């Protein structure tokens, strides 16, 4: 069933985030799965975390370049 696939995908992306918490792609992908499973609020939170990771990465890159 799709529900089982969503649960497995959520579990895997959550594990990936645990291993690499600054990886924006894992938050983005988990947000996409949450949308598909109907968890709109959870998806919004993950999209915000994904954006935060990207923005922090840009700031860190600028600091390293200075």
C-alpha atoms as an extended CHARMM CRD file, in Angstrom:
* protein
*
        66  EXT
         1         1  UNK       CA              0.0000000000        0.0000000000        0.0000000000  PROA      1               0.0000000000
         2         2  UNK       CA              1.0310000000        3.6150000000       -0.4830000000  PROA      2               0.0000000000
         3         3  UNK       CA              0.6980000000        4.2500000000        3.2530000000  PROA      3               0.0000000000
         4         4  UNK       CA              3.3600000000        1.6400000000        3.9630000000  PROA      4               0.0000000000
         5         5  UNK       CA              5.6580000000        3.2050000000        1.3750000000  PROA      5               0.0000000000
         6         6  UNK       CA              5.1380000000        6.6590000000        2.9110000000  PROA      6               0.0000000000
         7         7  UNK       CA              5.9640000000        5.3570000000        6.3940000000  PROA      7               0.0000000000
         8         8  UNK       CA              9.1120000000        3.6470000000        5.1410000000  PROA      8               0.0000000000
         9         9  UNK       CA             10.2130000000        6.7480000000        3.2150000000  PROA      9               0.0000000000
        10        10  UNK       CA              9.6020000000        8.9600000000        6.2620000000  PROA      10              0.0000000000
        11        11  UNK       CA             11.6230000000        6.5640000000        8.4030000000  PROA      11              0.0000000000
        12        12  UNK       CA             14.5350000000        6.5730000000        5.9470000000  PROA      12              0.0000000000
        13        13  UNK       CA             14.6100000000       10.3480000000        5.4910000000  PROA      13              0.0000000000
        14        14  UNK       CA             14.3760000000       10.8510000000        9.2630000000  PROA      14              0.0000000000
        15        15  UNK       CA             17.3250000000        8.4910000000        9.6860000000  PROA      15              0.0000000000
        16        16  UNK       CA             19.2730000000       10.4070000000        7.0150000000  PROA      16              0.0000000000
        17        17  UNK       CA             18.5510000000       13.6740000000        8.8440000000  PROA      17              0.0000000000
        18        18  UNK       CA             19.8050000000       12.1250000000       12.0660000000  PROA      18              0.0000000000
        19        19  UNK       CA             23.0580000000       11.1880000000       10.3570000000  PROA      19              0.0000000000
        20        20  UNK       CA             23.4720000000       14.4990000000        8.5050000000  PROA      20              0.0000000000
        21        21  UNK       CA             21.2700000000       17.1550000000       10.1490000000  PROA      21              0.0000000000
        22        22  UNK       CA             22.4980000000       19.9820000000        7.8920000000  PROA      22              0.0000000000
        23        23  UNK       CA             21.5140000000       18.2280000000        4.6440000000  PROA      23              0.0000000000
        24        24  UNK       CA             18.7280000000       20.3280000000        3.1470000000  PROA      24              0.0000000000
        25        25  UNK       CA             17.8380000000       17.6540000000        0.5880000000  PROA      25              0.0000000000
        26        26  UNK       CA             16.7260000000       15.1610000000        3.2350000000  PROA      26              0.0000000000
        27        27  UNK       CA             14.3830000000       17.7160000000        4.8230000000  PROA      27              0.0000000000
        28        28  UNK       CA             13.0440000000       18.6500000000        1.3910000000  PROA      28              0.0000000000
        29        29  UNK       CA             12.4600000000       15.0340000000        0.4230000000  PROA      29              0.0000000000
        30        30  UNK       CA             10.8120000000       14.2350000000        3.7440000000  PROA      30              0.0000000000
        31        31  UNK       CA              8.5550000000       17.2760000000        3.2740000000  PROA      31              0.0000000000
        32        32  UNK       CA              7.5240000000       15.9650000000       -0.1330000000  PROA      32              0.0000000000
        33        33  UNK       CA              6.6000000000       12.5960000000        1.3810000000  PROA      33              0.0000000000
        34        34  UNK       CA              4.6400000000       14.3600000000        4.1200000000  PROA      34              0.0000000000
        35        35  UNK       CA              2.6360000000       16.2660000000        1.5040000000  PROA      35              0.0000000000
        36        36  UNK       CA              1.8600000000       13.0210000000       -0.3160000000  PROA      36              0.0000000000
        37        37  UNK       CA              0.7090000000       11.4470000000        2.9550000000  PROA      37              0.0000000000
        38        38  UNK       CA             -1.4520000000       14.4670000000        3.8880000000  PROA      38              0.0000000000
        39        39  UNK       CA              0.7420000000       15.9570000000        6.6370000000  PROA      39              0.0000000000
        40        40  UNK       CA              0.7380000000       19.5380000000        5.3700000000  PROA      40              0.0000000000
        41        41  UNK       CA              1.8880000000       21.1250000000        8.6480000000  PROA      41              0.0000000000
        42        42  UNK       CA              4.7530000000       18.6670000000        8.9550000000  PROA      42              0.0000000000
        43        43  UNK       CA              5.7110000000       19.3690000000        5.3430000000  PROA      43              0.0000000000
        44        44  UNK       CA              5.7530000000       23.1190000000        5.9650000000  PROA      44              0.0000000000
        45        45  UNK       CA              8.0510000000       22.6090000000        8.9480000000  PROA      45              0.0000000000
        46        46  UNK       CA             10.4340000000       20.4330000000        6.9210000000  PROA      46              0.0000000000
        47        47  UNK       CA             10.4530000000       22.8690000000        3.9970000000  PROA      47              0.0000000000
        48        48  UNK       CA             11.3700000000       25.6350000000        6.4740000000  PROA      48              0.0000000000
        49        49  UNK       CA             14.1720000000       23.4800000000        7.9100000000  PROA      49              0.0000000000
        50        50  UNK       CA             15.4140000000       22.7360000000        4.4050000000  PROA      50              0.0000000000
        51        51  UNK       CA             15.4940000000       26.4330000000        3.5720000000  PROA      51              0.0000000000
        52        52  UNK       CA             17.2840000000       27.1780000000        6.8380000000  PROA      52              0.0000000000
        53        53  UNK       CA             19.9780000000       24.6090000000        6.0090000000  PROA      53              0.0000000000
        54        54  UNK       CA             20.4780000000       26.1550000000        2.5800000000  PROA      54              0.0000000000
        55        55  UNK       CA             20.6620000000       29.6810000000        3.9980000000  PROA      55              0.0000000000
        56        56  UNK       CA             23.0980000000       28.6290000000        6.7190000000  PROA      56              0.0000000000
        57        57  UNK       CA             25.2390000000       26.8680000000        4.1280000000  PROA      57              0.0000000000
        58        58  UNK       CA             25.3590000000       30.0300000000        2.0260000000  PROA      58              0.0000000000
        59        59  UNK       CA             26.3440000000       32.1030000000        5.0690000000  PROA      59              0.0000000000
        60        60  UNK       CA             29.0800000000       29.6130000000        5.9920000000  PROA      60              0.0000000000
        61        61  UNK       CA             30.4170000000       29.6120000000        2.4390000000  PROA      61              0.0000000000
        62        62  UNK       CA             30.5790000000       33.4300000000        2.4460000000  PROA      62              0.0000000000
        63        63  UNK       CA             32.4790000000       33.3770000000        5.7610000000  PROA      63              0.0000000000
        64        64  UNK       CA             34.9380000000       30.8410000000        4.4070000000  PROA      64              0.0000000000
        65        65  UNK       CA             35.5360000000       32.9750000000        1.3140000000  PROA      65              0.0000000000
        66        66  UNK       CA             36.3560000000       36.0840000000        3.3830000000  PROA      66              0.0000000000
